[in-house]
Tab-separated table of C-alpha atoms in Angstrom:
chain	number	residue	atom	x	y	z
A	1	ASP	CA	100.508	56.689	4.753
A	2	ASP	CA	101.708	55.395	1.352
A	3	ASP	CA	99.213	54.458	-1.347
A	4	ALA	CA	98.415	50.755	-0.825
A	5	THR	CA	98.693	49.813	-4.512
A	6	ALA	CA	102.066	51.531	-4.890
A	7	LEU	CA	103.337	49.973	-1.673
A	8	PHE	CA	102.244	46.460	-2.664
A	9	ASN	CA	103.774	46.887	-6.139
A	10	ALA	CA	107.060	48.064	-4.656
A	11	TYR	CA	107.350	44.897	-2.555
A	12	GLY	CA	105.896	42.446	-5.053
A	13	ILE	CA	102.756	41.786	-3.002
A	14	ILE	CA	99.820	40.700	-5.141
A	15	GLU	CA	96.232	39.769	-4.431
A	16	ASN	CA	95.910	36.040	-5.034
A	17	PRO	CA	92.295	35.221	-5.975
A	18	TYR	CA	93.016	31.477	-5.932
A	19	THR	CA	93.934	31.003	-2.279
A	20	THR	CA	90.539	32.091	-0.944
A	21	HIS	CA	87.754	29.680	-1.825
A	22	VAL	CA	84.372	28.223	-0.893
A	23	VAL	CA	83.418	24.548	-0.652
A	24	VAL	CA	79.813	23.780	-1.593
A	25	PHE	CA	77.708	20.708	-2.296
A	26	ALA	CA	74.594	21.612	-4.250
A	27	PRO	CA	72.965	20.872	-7.635
A	28	PHE	CA	73.678	24.168	-9.351
A	29	ALA	CA	75.178	25.745	-12.435
A	30	TYR	CA	76.504	29.287	-12.642
A	31	ARG	CA	76.580	31.974	-15.311
A	32	THR	CA	79.829	33.709	-16.205
A	33	ARG	CA	80.311	37.279	-17.382
A	34	ASP	CA	80.232	36.143	-21.016
A	35	ASP	CA	76.759	34.601	-20.424
A	36	SER	CA	78.009	31.005	-20.504
A	37	TRP	CA	76.466	28.534	-18.065
A	38	LEU	CA	78.875	26.126	-16.364
A	39	ASP	CA	77.296	23.102	-14.693
A	40	TRP	CA	80.305	21.228	-13.303
A	41	PRO	CA	79.153	21.757	-9.663
A	42	HIS	CA	75.961	19.884	-10.580
A	43	HIS	CA	77.974	17.042	-12.127
A	44	LEU	CA	79.984	16.772	-8.906
A	45	TRP	CA	76.737	16.779	-6.912
A	46	ARG	CA	75.498	13.805	-8.929
A	47	GLN	CA	78.731	11.976	-8.091
A	48	GLY	CA	78.415	12.821	-4.387
A	49	GLU	CA	81.323	15.294	-4.388
A	50	ALA	CA	81.563	18.882	-3.200
A	51	ALA	CA	82.787	21.641	-5.509
A	52	ILE	CA	85.583	24.054	-4.604
A	53	LEU	CA	85.175	27.500	-6.168
A	54	SER	CA	87.997	30.019	-5.961
A	55	TRP	CA	87.380	33.655	-5.103
A	56	LYS	CA	88.253	34.470	-8.731
A	57	THR	CA	85.439	32.206	-9.924
A	58	VAL	CA	82.898	33.401	-7.369
A	59	ARG	CA	83.435	37.102	-7.949
A	60	SER	CA	83.143	36.679	-11.718
A	61	LEU	CA	79.909	34.676	-11.773
A	62	THR	CA	76.709	36.632	-12.367
A	63	ALA	CA	73.977	34.188	-11.315
A	64	ILE	CA	73.343	30.628	-10.226
A	65	ARG	CA	70.658	28.226	-11.395
A	66	LEU	CA	69.412	25.168	-9.512
A	67	GLU	CA	69.508	22.081	-11.736
A	68	GLU	CA	67.414	19.938	-9.364
A	69	ALA	CA	64.788	20.718	-6.742
A	70	CYS	CA	66.573	22.369	-3.822
A	71	HIS	CA	64.946	24.741	-1.350
A	72	THR	CA	67.442	24.902	1.502
A	73	LEU	CA	71.204	25.025	1.913
A	74	VAL	CA	72.766	23.954	5.213
A	75	THR	CA	75.724	26.135	6.183
A	76	SER	CA	78.215	24.236	8.330
A	77	GLU	CA	80.753	25.930	10.560
A	78	ASN	CA	83.009	22.875	10.923
A	79	ALA	CA	84.570	20.346	8.565
A	80	ALA	CA	83.451	16.964	9.961
A	81	PRO	CA	79.741	17.912	10.025
A	82	PHE	CA	80.051	19.276	6.476
A	83	HIS	CA	81.509	15.934	5.399
A	84	ARG	CA	78.506	14.172	6.975
A	85	LEU	CA	76.154	16.484	5.075
A	86	VAL	CA	77.830	15.532	1.800
A	87	GLU	CA	77.709	11.830	2.709
A	88	THR	CA	73.978	12.086	3.411
A	89	ARG	CA	73.370	14.207	0.273
A	90	HIS	CA	72.166	17.385	1.983
A	91	ALA	CA	72.824	20.539	-0.027
A	92	ALA	CA	75.445	22.303	2.066
A	93	LEU	CA	78.120	24.967	2.196
A	94	TYR	CA	81.194	24.943	4.447
A	95	THR	CA	81.803	28.330	6.073
A	96	GLU	CA	85.167	27.167	7.488
A	97	GLY	CA	84.596	29.130	10.679
A	98	TYR	CA	83.884	32.795	10.023
A	99	PRO	CA	82.738	33.170	6.389
A	100	ASN	CA	85.187	34.737	3.954
A	101	ALA	CA	84.300	36.955	0.969
A	102	ALA	CA	83.822	33.990	-1.380
A	103	VAL	CA	81.410	32.300	1.046
A	104	LYS	CA	79.380	35.481	1.598
A	105	THR	CA	79.170	36.288	-2.103
A	106	LEU	CA	78.059	32.788	-3.077
A	107	LEU	CA	75.451	32.789	-0.290
A	108	ARG	CA	73.998	35.994	-1.727
A	109	HIS	CA	73.714	34.326	-5.130
A	110	PHE	CA	71.901	31.362	-3.577
A	111	ALA	CA	69.546	33.788	-1.825
A	112	GLN	CA	68.829	35.514	-5.145
A	113	ALA	CA	67.964	32.090	-6.572
A	114	GLY	CA	65.311	31.672	-3.868
A	115	ILE	CA	67.252	29.367	-1.532
A	116	LYS	CA	66.959	29.638	2.255
A	117	GLY	CA	69.732	28.760	4.691
A	118	ILE	CA	69.808	26.536	7.750
A	119	HIS	CA	72.887	27.262	9.828
A	120	TRP	CA	74.432	24.425	11.823
A	121	GLY	CA	77.310	25.339	14.089
A	122	ASP	CA	78.610	25.608	17.627
A	123	THR	CA	76.364	27.248	20.208
A	124	ASP	CA	79.131	29.332	21.790
A	125	LEU	CA	79.725	33.044	21.194
A	126	ASP	CA	81.772	32.534	18.035
A	127	GLY	CA	79.211	30.068	16.694
A	128	TYR	CA	76.371	32.572	16.984
A	129	ARG	CA	78.504	35.377	15.571
A	130	ILE	CA	79.218	33.154	12.561
A	131	ALA	CA	75.494	32.450	12.234
A	132	GLU	CA	74.776	36.179	12.295
A	133	GLN	CA	77.263	36.802	9.475
A	134	VAL	CA	75.699	33.991	7.434
A	135	ALA	CA	72.232	35.464	8.020
A	136	ARG	CA	73.357	38.812	6.588
A	137	ASN	CA	73.722	37.115	3.198
A	138	ILE	CA	70.906	34.542	2.999
A	139	PRO	CA	67.605	34.155	4.918
A	140	THR	CA	68.654	31.819	7.725
A	141	GLN	CA	67.180	29.616	10.418
A	142	LEU	CA	69.286	28.032	13.134
A	143	TYR	CA	69.408	24.249	13.185
A	144	ALA	CA	68.103	22.771	16.432
A	145	PRO	CA	68.943	19.098	17.141
A	146	SER	CA	65.894	16.836	17.330
A	147	GLU	CA	67.024	15.356	20.651
A	148	THR	CA	65.766	17.326	23.638
A	149	GLY	CA	65.833	17.324	27.423
A	150	ASN	CA	68.411	15.533	29.522
A	151	GLN	CA	69.927	13.561	26.640
A	152	LEU	CA	70.853	16.757	24.803
A	153	ASN	CA	71.936	18.522	28.007
A	154	LYS	CA	74.493	15.762	28.623
A	155	ARG	CA	76.257	16.813	25.440
A	156	HIS	CA	76.663	20.437	26.513
A	157	LEU	CA	80.115	21.667	27.497
A	158	ARG	CA	80.744	23.940	30.462
A	159	LEU	CA	81.977	27.416	29.579
A	160	THR	CA	85.520	28.214	30.613
A	161	HIS	CA	86.120	31.333	32.686
A	162	GLU	CA	87.345	33.179	29.573
A	163	GLN	CA	84.364	32.033	27.484
A	164	HIS	CA	82.013	33.173	30.250
A	165	ARG	CA	83.728	36.574	30.463
A	166	ARG	CA	83.644	37.136	26.683
A	167	LEU	CA	80.038	36.048	26.433
A	168	THR	CA	78.859	38.255	29.301
A	169	LYS	CA	80.684	41.275	27.883
A	170	PHE	CA	79.292	40.661	24.389
A	171	ILE	CA	75.721	40.427	25.720
A	172	ASP	CA	76.183	43.700	27.608
A	173	ASP	CA	77.781	45.460	24.619
A	174	HIS	CA	75.374	44.190	21.908
A	175	PRO	CA	71.760	44.447	23.146
A	176	ASP	CA	70.447	44.295	19.548
A	177	PHE	CA	72.267	41.100	18.546
A	178	PRO	CA	69.667	38.871	16.811
A	179	TYR	CA	70.630	35.711	18.719
A	180	LEU	CA	70.742	37.311	22.167
A	181	ALA	CA	68.264	34.801	23.633
A	182	ASN	CA	70.439	31.947	22.367
A	183	LEU	CA	73.517	33.506	23.954
A	184	ARG	CA	71.719	33.798	27.279
A	185	GLN	CA	70.743	30.136	27.000
A	186	THR	CA	74.413	29.255	26.428
A	187	LEU	CA	75.391	31.350	29.436
A	188	ALA	CA	72.924	29.425	31.593
A	189	CYS	CA	73.384	25.883	30.255
A	190	GLY	CA	76.750	25.663	28.514
A	191	TRP	CA	77.384	25.175	24.805
A	192	LEU	CA	77.001	22.425	22.242
A	193	GLU	CA	79.936	21.736	19.973
A	194	GLN	CA	78.683	21.086	16.442
A	195	GLU	CA	80.547	17.787	16.226
A	196	GLN	CA	78.620	16.608	19.315
A	197	SER	CA	75.396	16.724	17.311
A	198	ILE	CA	76.493	15.003	14.075
A	199	ASP	CA	74.502	11.888	14.896
A	200	LEU	CA	71.411	14.011	15.625
A	201	PHE	CA	71.234	15.807	12.283
A	202	SER	CA	68.117	15.005	10.307
């Protein structure tokens, strides 16, 4: 029941705005609170490197500006696919699983700059819940691999008993979930791990 600030101060607990971050690969600059424009993320883009912005940086920026033509940003749930996106020079943002505050805030800034999102992740329950959180912050489409039919079905993984139980319960408890049809497809056919579709991304 103690006041949180007083309690944290008493035990030397501080908020550390440098340990939460977002990794992004896109040709942008951002404006700071003193109206300066910093374009180092764009310089890294030109060198084929992703930028790492701390929560302190993200929460203090006031706008972003695209320095080259860029209409979409691929959000990647997992690390290896994000690395492939950087290698192939697709504008991308790494959600690192469920998106943290820095990720969500930066996505909102990209949305305000007119960028749309394409989410690429696992097709299990957690994957679609991550996609739903991404879509709350930027207009988002789900990425669908170009390969179809039996070839794609061979890549699907069978749900474990626990995955099946969680998925069934979630469908029953959340009839308004935006990706309900996708969840039912997963229930019927199994799920695709994002890493299984790296070679299919186009």
